[in-house]
């Protein structure tokens, strides 16, 4: 039964709703995510192929797998996952984001189910998925522990979840907020709040409470020379986690 508890931060939804039309502009307000996408997709694809023992040489290796993208925004991850063969559902509490994502998917002739709703709403319906994505969402929710336990309930036994977020360090404050928002202008000012960043230890604990076991953690850093994001052992700023729900 739904207790009425929610992880949604209304101010965050309003913030991203105002930028909804920018999602597919690589030089717009979400340009940094377009640059970030290759390293995210490489991480996701590698772990999904290994975990489910898939043939990565196939054109659609994810055929037969169900995937949920929580906080999908304009669908920057949903579309490549669908092209790889996954049955994709994208949810976001901001209706404007869902409309943007739906229109773009239709233009690309991609069959993606988009729904304007929260993770709690979907969990209440009893759905579960082979793969759940929580990419750059955790630092925007109102209750991290509730959000992660709710997200974990949406993973099938034997399934996996990916989380990408920002570490709560002084280095992250300097680079992800002062640098990215105020100096370089990669993101609109106020996009992030340092106090809402989550340490790997806090994330691991929240995932464990939801019955998930962290199997891999990787840092991500920006190389200004090549203008690309790359995997790293340094988790001081951006990092990604893959967790498994035992079968």
PDB file of C-alpha atoms in Angstrom:
ATOM      1  CA  UNK A   1       0.000   0.000   0.000  1.00  0.00           C
ATOM      2  CA  UNK A   2       1.262   3.448  -0.869  1.00  0.00           C
ATOM      3  CA  UNK A   3       2.085   5.317   2.353  1.00  0.00           C
ATOM      4  CA  UNK A   4       2.223   8.666   0.596  1.00  0.00           C
ATOM      5  CA  UNK A   5       5.974   8.945   1.123  1.00  0.00           C
ATOM      6  CA  UNK A   6       7.741  10.451  -1.856  1.00  0.00           C
ATOM      7  CA  UNK A   7      11.291  10.975  -3.039  1.00  0.00           C
ATOM      8  CA  UNK A   8      10.336  13.781  -5.394  1.00  0.00           C
ATOM      9  CA  UNK A   9      11.786  17.235  -4.741  1.00  0.00           C
ATOM     10  CA  UNK A  10       9.238  19.582  -6.330  1.00  0.00           C
ATOM     11  CA  UNK A  11      11.784  22.352  -6.830  1.00  0.00           C
ATOM     12  CA  UNK A  12      14.043  19.972  -8.783  1.00  0.00           C
ATOM     13  CA  UNK A  13      11.150  18.887 -11.031  1.00  0.00           C
ATOM     14  CA  UNK A  14      10.288  22.534 -11.729  1.00  0.00           C
ATOM     15  CA  UNK A  15      13.936  23.309 -12.515  1.00  0.00           C
ATOM     16  CA  UNK A  16      14.284  20.569 -15.123  1.00  0.00           C
ATOM     17  CA  UNK A  17      10.807  21.131 -16.547  1.00  0.00           C
ATOM     18  CA  UNK A  18      11.887  24.661 -17.432  1.00  0.00           C
ATOM     19  CA  UNK A  19      14.769  23.231 -19.475  1.00  0.00           C
ATOM     20  CA  UNK A  20      12.847  20.380 -21.155  1.00  0.00           C
ATOM     21  CA  UNK A  21      13.134  21.704 -24.708  1.00  0.00           C
ATOM     22  CA  UNK A  22      16.938  21.707 -24.407  1.00  0.00           C
ATOM     23  CA  UNK A  23      17.414  17.947 -23.978  1.00  0.00           C
ATOM     24  CA  UNK A  24      18.391  17.110 -27.555  1.00  0.00           C
ATOM     25  CA  UNK A  25      20.506  20.188 -28.247  1.00  0.00           C
ATOM     26  CA  UNK A  26      24.157  19.035 -27.910  1.00  0.00           C
ATOM     27  CA  UNK A  27      25.238  22.652 -27.498  1.00  0.00           C
ATOM     28  CA  UNK A  28      22.427  23.579 -25.116  1.00  0.00           C
ATOM     29  CA  UNK A  29      21.928  23.379 -21.370  1.00  0.00           C
ATOM     30  CA  UNK A  30      22.358  19.590 -21.378  1.00  0.00           C
ATOM     31  CA  UNK A  31      25.414  19.643 -23.625  1.00  0.00           C
ATOM     32  CA  UNK A  32      27.559  18.201 -20.854  1.00  0.00           C
ATOM     33  CA  UNK A  33      25.341  15.087 -20.775  1.00  0.00           C
ATOM     34  CA  UNK A  34      25.803  14.624 -24.511  1.00  0.00           C
ATOM     35  CA  UNK A  35      29.573  14.628 -23.933  1.00  0.00           C
ATOM     36  CA  UNK A  36      29.101  12.343 -20.920  1.00  0.00           C
ATOM     37  CA  UNK A  37      26.961   9.814 -22.800  1.00  0.00           C
ATOM     38  CA  UNK A  38      29.736   7.795 -24.525  1.00  0.00           C
ATOM     39  CA  UNK A  39      31.459   6.833 -21.252  1.00  0.00           C
ATOM     40  CA  UNK A  40      28.099   6.068 -19.613  1.00  0.00           C
ATOM     41  CA  UNK A  41      26.985   3.891 -22.511  1.00  0.00           C
ATOM     42  CA  UNK A  42      30.296   2.034 -22.611  1.00  0.00           C
ATOM     43  CA  UNK A  43      30.023   1.277 -18.881  1.00  0.00           C
ATOM     44  CA  UNK A  44      26.400   0.145 -19.161  1.00  0.00           C
ATOM     45  CA  UNK A  45      26.926  -1.990 -22.234  1.00  0.00           C
ATOM     46  CA  UNK A  46      30.021  -3.727 -20.890  1.00  0.00           C
ATOM     47  CA  UNK A  47      28.421  -4.712 -17.598  1.00  0.00           C
ATOM     48  CA  UNK A  48      25.087  -5.722 -19.132  1.00  0.00           C
ATOM     49  CA  UNK A  49      26.801  -7.968 -21.680  1.00  0.00           C
ATOM     50  CA  UNK A  50      28.955  -9.619 -19.014  1.00  0.00           C
ATOM     51  CA  UNK A  51      26.228  -9.986 -16.400  1.00  0.00           C
ATOM     52  CA  UNK A  52      23.663 -11.537 -18.735  1.00  0.00           C
ATOM     53  CA  UNK A  53      26.325 -13.367 -20.803  1.00  0.00           C
ATOM     54  CA  UNK A  54      25.248 -11.800 -24.071  1.00  0.00           C
ATOM     55  CA  UNK A  55      26.855 -11.848 -27.492  1.00  0.00           C
ATOM     56  CA  UNK A  56      28.197  -8.335 -27.939  1.00  0.00           C
ATOM     57  CA  UNK A  57      28.753  -8.929 -31.634  1.00  0.00           C
ATOM     58  CA  UNK A  58      25.026  -9.007 -32.331  1.00  0.00           C
ATOM     59  CA  UNK A  59      23.299  -5.883 -33.615  1.00  0.00           C
ATOM     60  CA  UNK A  60      20.715  -5.984 -30.811  1.00  0.00           C
ATOM     61  CA  UNK A  61      22.406  -7.885 -27.961  1.00  0.00           C
ATOM     62  CA  UNK A  62      19.881  -6.675 -25.353  1.00  0.00           C
ATOM     63  CA  UNK A  63      16.959  -8.384 -27.098  1.00  0.00           C
ATOM     64  CA  UNK A  64      14.612  -9.920 -24.508  1.00  0.00           C
ATOM     65  CA  UNK A  65      15.767  -7.728 -21.608  1.00  0.00           C
ATOM     66  CA  UNK A  66      13.502  -5.208 -19.906  1.00  0.00           C
ATOM     67  CA  UNK A  67      15.076  -1.902 -18.901  1.00  0.00           C
ATOM     68  CA  UNK A  68      13.801   0.984 -16.787  1.00  0.00           C
ATOM     69  CA  UNK A  69      15.378   4.453 -16.852  1.00  0.00           C
ATOM     70  CA  UNK A  70      14.339   6.395 -13.739  1.00  0.00           C
ATOM     71  CA  UNK A  71      14.489  10.164 -14.200  1.00  0.00           C
ATOM     72  CA  UNK A  72      14.898   9.630 -17.937  1.00  0.00           C
ATOM     73  CA  UNK A  73      14.708  13.316 -18.854  1.00  0.00           C
ATOM     74  CA  UNK A  74      14.581  13.674 -22.617  1.00  0.00           C
ATOM     75  CA  UNK A  75      15.582  10.062 -23.269  1.00  0.00           C
ATOM     76  CA  UNK A  76      19.334  10.400 -23.875  1.00  0.00           C
ATOM     77  CA  UNK A  77      19.928   6.894 -22.499  1.00  0.00           C
ATOM     78  CA  UNK A  78      16.583   5.321 -23.379  1.00  0.00           C
ATOM     79  CA  UNK A  79      17.112   5.659 -27.115  1.00  0.00           C
ATOM     80  CA  UNK A  80      20.512   3.920 -27.382  1.00  0.00           C
ATOM     81  CA  UNK A  81      19.301   1.176 -25.030  1.00  0.00           C
ATOM     82  CA  UNK A  82      16.263   0.627 -27.284  1.00  0.00           C
ATOM     83  CA  UNK A  83      18.500   0.508 -30.363  1.00  0.00           C
ATOM     84  CA  UNK A  84      20.479  -2.261 -28.654  1.00  0.00           C
ATOM     85  CA  UNK A  85      17.277  -4.287 -28.424  1.00  0.00           C
ATOM     86  CA  UNK A  86      16.068  -3.700 -24.861  1.00  0.00           C
ATOM     87  CA  UNK A  87      12.388  -3.249 -24.066  1.00  0.00           C
ATOM     88  CA  UNK A  88      12.680   0.238 -22.580  1.00  0.00           C
ATOM     89  CA  UNK A  89      10.487   2.138 -20.140  1.00  0.00           C
ATOM     90  CA  UNK A  90      11.432   5.686 -19.181  1.00  0.00           C
ATOM     91  CA  UNK A  91       9.829   7.520 -16.274  1.00  0.00           C
ATOM     92  CA  UNK A  92      10.189  11.103 -15.076  1.00  0.00           C
ATOM     93  CA  UNK A  93       8.017  13.178 -12.737  1.00  0.00           C
ATOM     94  CA  UNK A  94       8.268  16.155 -15.120  1.00  0.00           C
ATOM     95  CA  UNK A  95       5.575  15.859 -17.800  1.00  0.00           C
ATOM     96  CA  UNK A  96       7.439  18.268 -20.087  1.00  0.00           C
ATOM     97  CA  UNK A  97      10.447  15.956 -20.117  1.00  0.00           C
ATOM     98  CA  UNK A  98       8.256  12.984 -21.012  1.00  0.00           C
ATOM     99  CA  UNK A  99       6.607  14.882 -23.851  1.00  0.00           C
ATOM    100  CA  UNK A 100      10.011  15.885 -25.223  1.00  0.00           C
ATOM    101  CA  UNK A 101      11.286  12.296 -24.960  1.00  0.00           C
ATOM    102  CA  UNK A 102       8.166  10.826 -26.558  1.00  0.00           C
ATOM    103  CA  UNK A 103       8.219  13.177 -29.546  1.00  0.00           C
ATOM    104  CA  UNK A 104      11.921  12.547 -30.174  1.00  0.00           C
ATOM    105  CA  UNK A 105      11.505   8.752 -29.931  1.00  0.00           C
ATOM    106  CA  UNK A 106       8.613   8.882 -32.398  1.00  0.00           C
ATOM    107  CA  UNK A 107      10.768  10.883 -34.809  1.00  0.00           C
ATOM    108  CA  UNK A 108      13.407   8.144 -34.550  1.00  0.00           C
ATOM    109  CA  UNK A 109      10.795   5.355 -34.987  1.00  0.00           C
ATOM    110  CA  UNK A 110      11.757   3.895 -31.605  1.00  0.00           C
ATOM    111  CA  UNK A 111       9.276   1.934 -29.489  1.00  0.00           C
ATOM    112  CA  UNK A 112       9.869   3.287 -25.976  1.00  0.00           C
ATOM    113  CA  UNK A 113       7.249   3.470 -23.243  1.00  0.00           C
ATOM    114  CA  UNK A 114       7.465   6.851 -21.545  1.00  0.00           C
ATOM    115  CA  UNK A 115       5.392   7.661 -18.476  1.00  0.00           C
ATOM    116  CA  UNK A 116       5.162  10.812 -16.362  1.00  0.00           C
ATOM    117  CA  UNK A 117       5.364   9.298 -12.889  1.00  0.00           C
ATOM    118  CA  UNK A 118       7.594   8.640  -9.888  1.00  0.00           C
ATOM    119  CA  UNK A 119       9.521   5.510  -8.970  1.00  0.00           C
ATOM    120  CA  UNK A 120       7.121   5.065  -6.041  1.00  0.00           C
ATOM    121  CA  UNK A 121       4.116   5.103  -8.390  1.00  0.00           C
ATOM    122  CA  UNK A 122       5.673   2.470 -10.627  1.00  0.00           C
ATOM    123  CA  UNK A 123       6.703   0.276  -7.697  1.00  0.00           C
ATOM    124  CA  UNK A 124       3.127   0.441  -6.441  1.00  0.00           C
ATOM    125  CA  UNK A 125       2.023  -1.157  -9.710  1.00  0.00           C
ATOM    126  CA  UNK A 126       4.291  -4.110  -8.981  1.00  0.00           C
ATOM    127  CA  UNK A 127       6.565  -3.857 -12.021  1.00  0.00           C
ATOM    128  CA  UNK A 128      10.111  -5.260 -12.089  1.00  0.00           C
ATOM    129  CA  UNK A 129      12.866  -5.039 -14.687  1.00  0.00           C
ATOM    130  CA  UNK A 130      16.069  -6.840 -15.614  1.00  0.00           C
ATOM    131  CA  UNK A 131      17.964  -3.554 -15.642  1.00  0.00           C
ATOM    132  CA  UNK A 132      17.268  -0.295 -13.790  1.00  0.00           C
ATOM    133  CA  UNK A 133      19.141   2.924 -14.540  1.00  0.00           C
ATOM    134  CA  UNK A 134      19.556   5.703 -11.983  1.00  0.00           C
ATOM    135  CA  UNK A 135      21.874   8.036 -13.838  1.00  0.00           C
ATOM    136  CA  UNK A 136      22.458  11.535 -12.456  1.00  0.00           C
ATOM    137  CA  UNK A 137      19.234  11.341 -10.437  1.00  0.00           C
ATOM    138  CA  UNK A 138      20.205  10.503  -6.848  1.00  0.00           C
ATOM    139  CA  UNK A 139      21.602  13.976  -6.172  1.00  0.00           C
ATOM    140  CA  UNK A 140      18.228  15.521  -7.029  1.00  0.00           C
ATOM    141  CA  UNK A 141      15.850  13.474  -4.849  1.00  0.00           C
ATOM    142  CA  UNK A 142      14.389  14.406  -1.472  1.00  0.00           C
ATOM    143  CA  UNK A 143      15.147  11.143   0.358  1.00  0.00           C
ATOM    144  CA  UNK A 144      18.089   9.061  -0.911  1.00  0.00           C
ATOM    145  CA  UNK A 145      17.425   6.001   1.271  1.00  0.00           C
ATOM    146  CA  UNK A 146      13.744   5.801   0.309  1.00  0.00           C
ATOM    147  CA  UNK A 147      14.567   6.400  -3.329  1.00  0.00           C
ATOM    148  CA  UNK A 148      17.184   3.649  -3.460  1.00  0.00           C
ATOM    149  CA  UNK A 149      15.030   1.102  -1.627  1.00  0.00           C
ATOM    150  CA  UNK A 150      12.121   1.917  -3.956  1.00  0.00           C
ATOM    151  CA  UNK A 151      14.391   1.629  -6.991  1.00  0.00           C
ATOM    152  CA  UNK A 152      15.741  -1.688  -5.713  1.00  0.00           C
ATOM    153  CA  UNK A 153      12.206  -3.068  -5.492  1.00  0.00           C
ATOM    154  CA  UNK A 154      11.903  -2.456  -9.236  1.00  0.00           C
ATOM    155  CA  UNK A 155      14.819  -4.801 -10.014  1.00  0.00           C
ATOM    156  CA  UNK A 156      14.067  -8.445 -10.735  1.00  0.00           C
ATOM    157  CA  UNK A 157      15.962 -11.057  -8.692  1.00  0.00           C
ATOM    158  CA  UNK A 158      19.159 -11.638 -10.634  1.00  0.00           C
ATOM    159  CA  UNK A 159      18.841  -8.206 -12.224  1.00  0.00           C
ATOM    160  CA  UNK A 160      21.133  -5.202 -11.986  1.00  0.00           C
ATOM    161  CA  UNK A 161      20.986  -1.498 -11.260  1.00  0.00           C
ATOM    162  CA  UNK A 162      23.301   1.279 -12.378  1.00  0.00           C
ATOM    163  CA  UNK A 163      23.745   4.505 -10.449  1.00  0.00           C
ATOM    164  CA  UNK A 164      25.741   7.544 -11.546  1.00  0.00           C
ATOM    165  CA  UNK A 165      26.062  10.500  -9.209  1.00  0.00           C
ATOM    166  CA  UNK A 166      28.411  13.003  -7.559  1.00  0.00           C
ATOM    167  CA  UNK A 167      30.546  12.472  -4.478  1.00  0.00           C
ATOM    168  CA  UNK A 168      30.174  14.936  -1.590  1.00  0.00           C
ATOM    169  CA  UNK A 169      33.766  16.144  -1.471  1.00  0.00           C
ATOM    170  CA  UNK A 170      35.381  19.565  -1.597  1.00  0.00           C
ATOM    171  CA  UNK A 171      36.874  18.548  -4.942  1.00  0.00           C
ATOM    172  CA  UNK A 172      33.365  17.907  -6.290  1.00  0.00           C
ATOM    173  CA  UNK A 173      32.186  21.270  -4.971  1.00  0.00           C
ATOM    174  CA  UNK A 174      35.064  23.008  -6.712  1.00  0.00           C
ATOM    175  CA  UNK A 175      34.797  21.176 -10.043  1.00  0.00           C
ATOM    176  CA  UNK A 176      31.131  20.188 -10.412  1.00  0.00           C
ATOM    177  CA  UNK A 177      29.597  23.376  -9.029  1.00  0.00           C
ATOM    178  CA  UNK A 178      32.060  26.270  -9.095  1.00  0.00           C
ATOM    179  CA  UNK A 179      33.881  25.031 -12.197  1.00  0.00           C
ATOM    180  CA  UNK A 180      31.072  23.507 -14.273  1.00  0.00           C
ATOM    181  CA  UNK A 181      28.303  25.974 -13.375  1.00  0.00           C
ATOM    182  CA  UNK A 182      30.003  29.290 -12.603  1.00  0.00           C
ATOM    183  CA  UNK A 183      33.330  29.280 -14.473  1.00  0.00           C
ATOM    184  CA  UNK A 184      32.825  27.109 -17.562  1.00  0.00           C
ATOM    185  CA  UNK A 185      29.054  27.518 -17.817  1.00  0.00           C
ATOM    186  CA  UNK A 186      28.539  23.856 -18.732  1.00  0.00           C
ATOM    187  CA  UNK A 187      25.371  23.758 -16.620  1.00  0.00           C
ATOM    188  CA  UNK A 188      22.902  26.440 -15.505  1.00  0.00           C
ATOM    189  CA  UNK A 189      23.807  27.951 -12.139  1.00  0.00           C
ATOM    190  CA  UNK A 190      21.980  26.151  -9.346  1.00  0.00           C
ATOM    191  CA  UNK A 191      21.739  22.827 -11.186  1.00  0.00           C
ATOM    192  CA  UNK A 192      23.404  21.062  -8.252  1.00  0.00           C
ATOM    193  CA  UNK A 193      23.402  21.465  -4.484  1.00  0.00           C
ATOM    194  CA  UNK A 194      26.580  20.178  -2.841  1.00  0.00           C
ATOM    195  CA  UNK A 195      24.832  19.061   0.338  1.00  0.00           C
ATOM    196  CA  UNK A 196      22.710  16.659  -1.757  1.00  0.00           C
ATOM    197  CA  UNK A 197      25.726  14.891  -3.252  1.00  0.00           C
ATOM    198  CA  UNK A 198      26.112  11.273  -2.099  1.00  0.00           C
ATOM    199  CA  UNK A 199      29.302   9.490  -1.038  1.00  0.00           C
ATOM    200  CA  UNK A 200      30.007   5.977  -2.351  1.00  0.00           C
ATOM    201  CA  UNK A 201      29.715   4.672   1.212  1.00  0.00           C
ATOM    202  CA  UNK A 202      26.270   6.238   1.659  1.00  0.00           C
ATOM    203  CA  UNK A 203      25.144   4.885  -1.689  1.00  0.00           C
ATOM    204  CA  UNK A 204      26.423   1.388  -0.938  1.00  0.00           C
ATOM    205  CA  UNK A 205      24.577   1.436   2.389  1.00  0.00           C
ATOM    206  CA  UNK A 206      21.321   2.603   0.778  1.00  0.00           C
ATOM    207  CA  UNK A 207      21.602  -0.063  -1.918  1.00  0.00           C
ATOM    208  CA  UNK A 208      22.330  -2.743   0.676  1.00  0.00           C
ATOM    209  CA  UNK A 209      19.187  -1.815   2.582  1.00  0.00           C
ATOM    210  CA  UNK A 210      17.265  -2.437  -0.633  1.00  0.00           C
ATOM    211  CA  UNK A 211      18.840  -5.869  -1.044  1.00  0.00           C
ATOM    212  CA  UNK A 212      21.360  -4.835  -3.698  1.00  0.00           C
ATOM    213  CA  UNK A 213      25.052  -5.747  -3.680  1.00  0.00           C
ATOM    214  CA  UNK A 214      27.546  -3.349  -5.269  1.00  0.00           C
ATOM    215  CA  UNK A 215      29.694  -5.266  -7.768  1.00  0.00           C
ATOM    216  CA  UNK A 216      31.650  -2.414  -9.341  1.00  0.00           C
ATOM    217  CA  UNK A 217      32.463   1.255  -8.767  1.00  0.00           C
ATOM    218  CA  UNK A 218      34.193   3.470 -11.315  1.00  0.00           C
ATOM    219  CA  UNK A 219      35.173   7.110 -11.257  1.00  0.00           C
ATOM    220  CA  UNK A 220      34.684   9.426 -14.226  1.00  0.00           C
ATOM    221  CA  UNK A 221      36.824  12.427 -15.098  1.00  0.00           C
ATOM    222  CA  UNK A 222      36.867  15.082 -17.827  1.00  0.00           C
ATOM    223  CA  UNK A 223      39.946  15.418 -20.038  1.00  0.00           C
ATOM    224  CA  UNK A 224      40.100  19.069 -21.216  1.00  0.00           C
ATOM    225  CA  UNK A 225      42.723  18.237 -23.853  1.00  0.00           C
ATOM    226  CA  UNK A 226      40.550  15.709 -25.708  1.00  0.00           C
ATOM    227  CA  UNK A 227      37.242  17.235 -24.494  1.00  0.00           C
ATOM    228  CA  UNK A 228      36.047  13.774 -23.490  1.00  0.00           C
ATOM    229  CA  UNK A 229      34.887  11.999 -20.334  1.00  0.00           C
ATOM    230  CA  UNK A 230      36.781   8.870 -19.340  1.00  0.00           C
ATOM    231  CA  UNK A 231      36.610   6.129 -16.716  1.00  0.00           C
ATOM    232  CA  UNK A 232      39.010   6.449 -13.794  1.00  0.00           C
ATOM    233  CA  UNK A 233      39.831   4.993 -10.386  1.00  0.00           C
ATOM    234  CA  UNK A 234      39.241   8.466  -8.932  1.00  0.00           C
ATOM    235  CA  UNK A 235      35.715   8.655  -7.464  1.00  0.00           C
ATOM    236  CA  UNK A 236      36.194  12.059  -5.821  1.00  0.00           C
ATOM    237  CA  UNK A 237      33.796  13.839  -8.204  1.00  0.00           C
ATOM    238  CA  UNK A 238      31.683  11.804 -10.651  1.00  0.00           C
ATOM    239  CA  UNK A 239      31.303   8.067 -10.190  1.00  0.00           C
ATOM    240  CA  UNK A 240      29.197   5.141 -11.414  1.00  0.00           C
ATOM    241  CA  UNK A 241      28.115   1.989  -9.604  1.00  0.00           C
ATOM    242  CA  UNK A 242      26.771  -1.362 -10.771  1.00  0.00           C
ATOM    243  CA  UNK A 243      24.792  -3.340  -8.189  1.00  0.00           C
ATOM    244  CA  UNK A 244      23.147  -6.750  -8.404  1.00  0.00           C
ATOM    245  CA  UNK A 245      20.044  -8.148  -6.764  1.00  0.00           C
ATOM    246  CA  UNK A 246      20.813 -11.782  -5.853  1.00  0.00           C
ATOM    247  CA  UNK A 247      18.545 -14.260  -7.609  1.00  0.00           C
TER     248      UNK A 247
END
